CSV table of C-alpha atoms in Angstrom, one decimal:
chain,number,residue,atom,x,y,z
A,29,UNK,CA,-11.6,3.4,14.9
A,30,UNK,CA,-10.3,-0.1,14.0
A,31,UNK,CA,-8.7,0.9,10.7
A,32,UNK,CA,-6.4,3.3,12.5
A,33,UNK,CA,-4.6,0.4,14.2
A,34,UNK,CA,-3.1,-1.0,11.0
A,35,UNK,CA,-3.4,1.5,8.1
A,36,UNK,CA,-4.1,4.7,10.0
A,37,UNK,CA,-1.1,6.6,8.7
A,38,UNK,CA,-1.2,6.4,4.9
A,39,UNK,CA,-0.4,9.9,3.6
A,40,UNK,CA,3.2,10.6,4.6
A,41,UNK,CA,5.5,10.8,1.7
A,42,UNK,CA,3.0,9.0,-0.6
A,43,UNK,CA,0.1,11.4,-0.3
A,44,UNK,CA,-1.6,12.7,-3.4
A,45,UNK,CA,-0.6,11.5,-6.9
A,46,UNK,CA,-1.9,8.3,-8.5
A,47,UNK,CA,-1.5,6.3,-5.2
A,48,UNK,CA,-3.6,8.9,-3.4
A,49,UNK,CA,-6.3,8.7,-6.1
A,50,UNK,CA,-6.5,5.0,-5.6
A,51,UNK,CA,-6.6,5.4,-1.8
A,52,UNK,CA,-9.5,7.8,-2.2
A,53,UNK,CA,-11.5,5.2,-4.1
A,54,UNK,CA,-10.5,2.1,-2.2
A,55,UNK,CA,-10.4,3.5,1.3
A,56,UNK,CA,-13.3,6.0,0.9
A,57,UNK,CA,-16.1,3.4,1.3
A,58,UNK,CA,-14.3,1.8,4.2
A,59,UNK,CA,-14.0,5.2,6.0
A,60,UNK,CA,-17.6,5.9,5.3
A,61,UNK,CA,-18.8,2.7,6.8
A,62,UNK,CA,-16.4,2.9,9.8
A,63,UNK,CA,-17.3,6.6,10.5
A,64,UNK,CA,-21.0,5.9,10.2
A,65,UNK,CA,-21.0,2.8,12.3
A,66,UNK,CA,-19.0,4.4,15.1
A,67,UNK,CA,-21.2,7.4,15.2
A,68,UNK,CA,-18.3,9.8,15.3
A,69,UNK,CA,-18.4,13.5,14.5
A,70,UNK,CA,-16.2,13.3,11.5
A,71,UNK,CA,-18.3,14.0,8.4
A,72,UNK,CA,-16.1,13.2,5.4
A,73,UNK,CA,-13.6,10.7,4.1
A,74,UNK,CA,-11.2,13.6,3.6
A,75,UNK,CA,-11.2,14.5,7.3
A,76,UNK,CA,-10.5,10.8,8.1
A,77,UNK,CA,-7.8,10.6,5.4
A,78,UNK,CA,-6.0,13.7,6.7
A,79,UNK,CA,-5.3,11.8,10.0
A,80,UNK,CA,-3.3,9.2,8.1
A,81,UNK,CA,0.5,9.6,7.7
A,82,UNK,CA,3.6,7.5,8.0
A,83,UNK,CA,6.2,5.6,6.0
A,84,UNK,CA,5.0,2.2,7.2
A,85,UNK,CA,1.4,2.7,6.1
A,86,UNK,CA,2.4,4.0,2.7
A,87,UNK,CA,4.3,0.8,2.4
A,88,UNK,CA,1.3,-1.3,3.4
A,89,UNK,CA,-1.1,0.4,1.0
A,90,UNK,CA,1.4,0.2,-1.8
A,91,UNK,CA,1.7,-3.5,-1.1
A,92,UNK,CA,-2.1,-3.9,-1.4
A,93,UNK,CA,-2.4,-1.9,-4.6
A,94,UNK,CA,0.4,-3.8,-6.3
A,95,UNK,CA,-0.6,-7.1,-4.9
A,96,UNK,CA,-4.0,-6.8,-6.5
A,97,UNK,CA,-2.3,-5.9,-9.8
A,98,UNK,CA,-0.2,-9.1,-9.6
A,99,UNK,CA,-3.1,-11.3,-8.4
A,100,UNK,CA,-5.4,-10.2,-11.2
A,101,UNK,CA,-2.7,-10.0,-13.9
A,102,UNK,CA,-3.9,-13.2,-15.6
A,103,UNK,CA,-7.6,-12.5,-15.0
A,104,UNK,CA,-7.8,-15.2,-12.3
A,105,UNK,CA,-8.0,-14.1,-8.7
A,106,UNK,CA,-6.8,-17.3,-7.0
A,107,UNK,CA,-7.9,-18.1,-3.4
A,108,UNK,CA,-4.4,-19.0,-2.4
A,109,UNK,CA,-3.0,-15.6,-3.6
A,110,UNK,CA,-5.8,-13.7,-1.7
A,111,UNK,CA,-5.1,-15.9,1.3
A,112,UNK,CA,-1.5,-14.7,1.4
A,113,UNK,CA,-2.7,-11.2,1.9
A,114,UNK,CA,-5.4,-12.2,4.4
A,115,UNK,CA,-2.9,-14.2,6.4
A,116,UNK,CA,-0.4,-11.3,6.5
A,117,UNK,CA,-3.1,-8.9,7.7
A,118,UNK,CA,-4.6,-11.5,10.2
A,119,UNK,CA,-1.3,-12.5,11.7
A,120,UNK,CA,0.0,-9.0,12.1
A,121,UNK,CA,-3.1,-6.8,12.7
A,122,UNK,CA,-6.0,-9.1,13.7
A,123,UNK,CA,-9.2,-10.3,12.2
A,124,UNK,CA,-10.8,-6.9,11.8
A,125,UNK,CA,-7.8,-5.7,9.6
A,126,UNK,CA,-8.2,-8.9,7.6
A,127,UNK,CA,-11.8,-8.2,6.9
A,128,UNK,CA,-11.1,-4.5,6.0
A,129,UNK,CA,-8.1,-5.5,4.0
A,130,UNK,CA,-10.1,-7.8,1.8
A,131,UNK,CA,-12.6,-5.0,1.3
A,132,UNK,CA,-9.8,-2.8,0.1
A,133,UNK,CA,-8.5,-5.4,-2.3
A,134,UNK,CA,-12.0,-5.9,-3.7
A,135,UNK,CA,-12.5,-2.2,-4.1
A,136,UNK,CA,-9.2,-2.0,-6.0
A,137,UNK,CA,-10.4,-4.8,-8.3
A,138,UNK,CA,-13.6,-2.9,-8.9
A,139,UNK,CA,-11.6,0.2,-9.7
A,140,UNK,CA,-9.6,-1.8,-12.3
A,141,UNK,CA,-12.9,-3.0,-13.8
A,142,UNK,CA,-14.3,0.6,-14.0
A,143,UNK,CA,-11.1,2.0,-15.5
A,144,UNK,CA,-10.4,-0.8,-18.0
A,145,UNK,CA,-7.2,-2.7,-18.3
A,146,UNK,CA,-5.2,-0.2,-20.4
A,147,UNK,CA,-6.0,2.7,-18.1
A,148,UNK,CA,-5.4,0.6,-15.0
A,149,UNK,CA,-2.0,-0.6,-16.3
A,150,UNK,CA,-1.0,3.1,-17.0
A,151,UNK,CA,-2.1,3.9,-13.4
A,152,UNK,CA,0.1,1.2,-12.0
A,153,UNK,CA,3.1,2.5,-13.9
A,154,UNK,CA,2.4,5.9,-12.4
A,155,UNK,CA,2.0,4.4,-8.9
A,156,UNK,CA,5.3,2.6,-9.4
A,157,UNK,CA,7.0,5.8,-10.4
A,158,UNK,CA,5.6,7.6,-7.4
A,159,UNK,CA,6.8,4.9,-5.1
A,160,UNK,CA,10.2,4.9,-6.8
A,161,UNK,CA,10.5,8.7,-6.2
A,162,UNK,CA,10.0,8.6,-2.5
A,163,UNK,CA,10.7,5.1,-1.2
A,164,UNK,CA,14.3,4.0,-0.4
A,165,UNK,CA,15.7,1.2,-2.6
A,166,UNK,CA,15.9,-1.2,0.3
A,167,UNK,CA,12.1,-0.8,1.0
A,168,UNK,CA,11.3,-1.2,-2.7
A,169,UNK,CA,13.2,-4.5,-2.7
A,170,UNK,CA,11.3,-5.7,0.3
A,171,UNK,CA,8.0,-4.7,-1.4
A,172,UNK,CA,9.0,-6.6,-4.5
A,173,UNK,CA,10.0,-9.7,-2.5
A,174,UNK,CA,6.5,-9.8,-0.9
A,175,UNK,CA,4.8,-9.3,-4.2
A,176,UNK,CA,6.8,-12.3,-5.5
A,177,UNK,CA,5.5,-14.3,-2.6
A,178,UNK,CA,2.0,-13.4,-3.5
A,179,UNK,CA,2.5,-14.6,-7.1
A,180,UNK,CA,4.0,-17.9,-5.9
A,181,UNK,CA,1.2,-18.6,-3.4
A,182,UNK,CA,-0.7,-20.9,-5.7
A,183,UNK,CA,2.5,-22.7,-6.8
A,184,UNK,CA,2.0,-21.6,-10.4
A,185,UNK,CA,3.3,-18.2,-11.7
A,186,UNK,CA,1.8,-17.3,-15.0
A,187,UNK,CA,3.6,-15.3,-17.7
A,188,UNK,CA,1.2,-12.5,-17.1
A,189,UNK,CA,2.2,-12.4,-13.4
A,190,UNK,CA,5.9,-12.4,-14.3
A,191,UNK,CA,5.3,-9.6,-16.8
A,192,UNK,CA,3.4,-7.6,-14.1
A,193,UNK,CA,6.3,-8.0,-11.6
A,194,UNK,CA,8.9,-7.0,-14.2
A,195,UNK,CA,6.8,-3.9,-15.1
A,196,UNK,CA,6.5,-3.0,-11.4
A,197,UNK,CA,10.3,-3.3,-11.1
A,198,UNK,CA,10.9,-0.9,-14.0
A,199,UNK,CA,8.3,1.6,-12.8
A,200,UNK,CA,9.8,1.6,-9.3
A,201,UNK,CA,13.3,2.3,-10.7
A,202,UNK,CA,14.6,-1.3,-10.2
A,203,UNK,CA,16.2,-3.4,-12.8
A,204,UNK,CA,13.7,-5.7,-14.5
A,205,UNK,CA,15.8,-8.8,-13.7
A,206,UNK,CA,15.4,-8.0,-10.0
A,207,UNK,CA,12.0,-9.7,-10.1
A,208,UNK,CA,13.5,-12.9,-11.5
A,209,UNK,CA,16.1,-12.8,-8.6
A,210,UNK,CA,13.3,-12.5,-6.0
A,211,UNK,CA,11.3,-15.2,-7.7
A,212,UNK,CA,14.2,-17.6,-7.1
A,213,UNK,CA,14.1,-17.1,-3.3
A,214,UNK,CA,13.1,-20.3,-1.5
A,215,UNK,CA,14.4,-22.6,-4.2
A,216,UNK,CA,16.5,-25.6,-3.5
A,217,UNK,CA,18.6,-26.1,-6.6
A,218,UNK,CA,21.9,-24.6,-7.5
A,219,UNK,CA,20.4,-23.1,-10.7
A,220,UNK,CA,17.8,-21.2,-8.5
A,221,UNK,CA,20.6,-20.0,-6.3
A,222,UNK,CA,22.4,-18.5,-9.3
A,223,UNK,CA,19.1,-16.9,-10.2
A,224,UNK,CA,18.8,-15.3,-6.8
A,225,UNK,CA,22.3,-13.7,-7.2
A,226,UNK,CA,21.5,-12.6,-10.8
A,227,UNK,CA,24.3,-14.8,-12.2
A,228,UNK,CA,24.9,-17.7,-14.5
A,229,UNK,CA,27.1,-20.8,-13.7
A,230,UNK,CA,29.7,-19.2,-15.9
A,231,UNK,CA,30.3,-16.4,-13.3
A,232,UNK,CA,33.7,-16.3,-11.7
A,233,UNK,CA,34.2,-16.8,-8.0
A,234,UNK,CA,34.9,-13.1,-7.5
A,235,UNK,CA,31.6,-12.2,-9.3
A,236,UNK,CA,29.8,-14.6,-7.0
A,237,UNK,CA,31.3,-12.9,-3.9
A,238,UNK,CA,30.5,-9.4,-5.2
A,239,UNK,CA,26.9,-10.3,-6.2
A,240,UNK,CA,26.3,-11.8,-2.8
A,241,UNK,CA,27.8,-8.9,-0.9
A,242,UNK,CA,25.7,-6.4,-2.8
A,243,UNK,CA,22.5,-8.4,-2.2
A,244,UNK,CA,23.3,-8.9,1.5
A,245,UNK,CA,24.0,-5.2,1.9
A,246,UNK,CA,20.8,-4.1,0.2
A,247,UNK,CA,18.5,-6.7,1.7
A,248,UNK,CA,19.7,-6.6,5.3
A,249,UNK,CA,16.6,-6.6,7.7
A,250,UNK,CA,17.9,-3.6,9.6
A,251,UNK,CA,17.4,-1.5,6.5
A,252,UNK,CA,13.6,-1.9,6.7
A,253,UNK,CA,13.3,-1.9,10.5
A,254,UNK,CA,11.5,1.5,10.4
A,255,UNK,CA,8.5,-0.2,8.7
A,256,UNK,CA,7.7,-2.3,11.7
A,257,UNK,CA,8.6,-5.7,13.3
A,258,UNK,CA,6.3,-7.7,10.9
A,259,UNK,CA,8.0,-6.3,7.8
A,260,UNK,CA,11.4,-6.8,9.4
A,261,UNK,CA,10.6,-10.4,10.1
A,262,UNK,CA,9.7,-10.9,6.5
A,263,UNK,CA,13.0,-9.3,5.5
A,264,UNK,CA,14.8,-11.7,7.9
A,265,UNK,CA,13.3,-14.7,6.0
A,266,UNK,CA,14.3,-13.2,2.7
A,267,UNK,CA,17.9,-12.5,4.0
A,268,UNK,CA,18.1,-16.2,5.2
A,269,UNK,CA,17.1,-17.4,1.7
A,270,UNK,CA,19.7,-15.2,0.1
A,271,UNK,CA,22.3,-16.7,2.5
A,272,UNK,CA,21.0,-20.2,1.6
A,273,UNK,CA,21.4,-19.5,-2.1
A,274,UNK,CA,25.0,-18.3,-1.5
A,275,UNK,CA,25.8,-21.4,0.5
A,276,UNK,CA,24.5,-23.7,-2.2
A,277,UNK,CA,26.8,-22.0,-4.8
A,278,UNK,CA,29.8,-22.0,-2.5
A,279,UNK,CA,29.3,-25.7,-1.8
A,280,UNK,CA,29.0,-26.6,-5.5
A,281,UNK,CA,32.1,-24.6,-6.2
A,282,UNK,CA,34.1,-25.7,-3.2
A,283,UNK,CA,34.4,-22.0,-2.2
A,284,UNK,CA,35.0,-20.8,1.4
């Protein structure tokens, strides 16, 4: 079946719990349609879901759940934000995954509508805690960086989106300020460079060096290599932007 090629190993360490509940809702309809159209002998979404396992696919589904939370945080699902997810799926998994992925995102939006905002927000906190309990810090940082890219896709990041990202950080066991650091990636100014390192211009040279060393260690692409080449390439872009931020600060200070 086509879905097995890109999200066919969901369960893994992230089976059950709040994330599993959302998977049952969002993926169930997709499984039903795929099983029915393929004319296979599998008779239930549970049987299909039990075939799913793997760290990478847990990461992908977590990305989709949290991306929909960020995209819809201000009540406006922007085309450019959805297009980020479509492009990611299309470029890495093909047009069928793009179509199925959009279906999943829309199913998640429908689940939010049915649950109501307060219940949905509580569910996202529970999802974040589940992710934080099983996913290594380096993978959580990469997940957060990609969510920040989603938020910036329309070139306007609302306060609601910033609050959603900070809430995800805290739920996943990351410092709330980590979202602000990731939001500074790709900037061109020295102020944005300090933001990336989580510093102010008043920081000492030694503090700059220590902050950069910590970020470089935690965000090295090799630390997410097990998630697949596409995720590793995204991490390489992030790593280069961290280095660019460091170079801007070093140049402004005359450091070597």
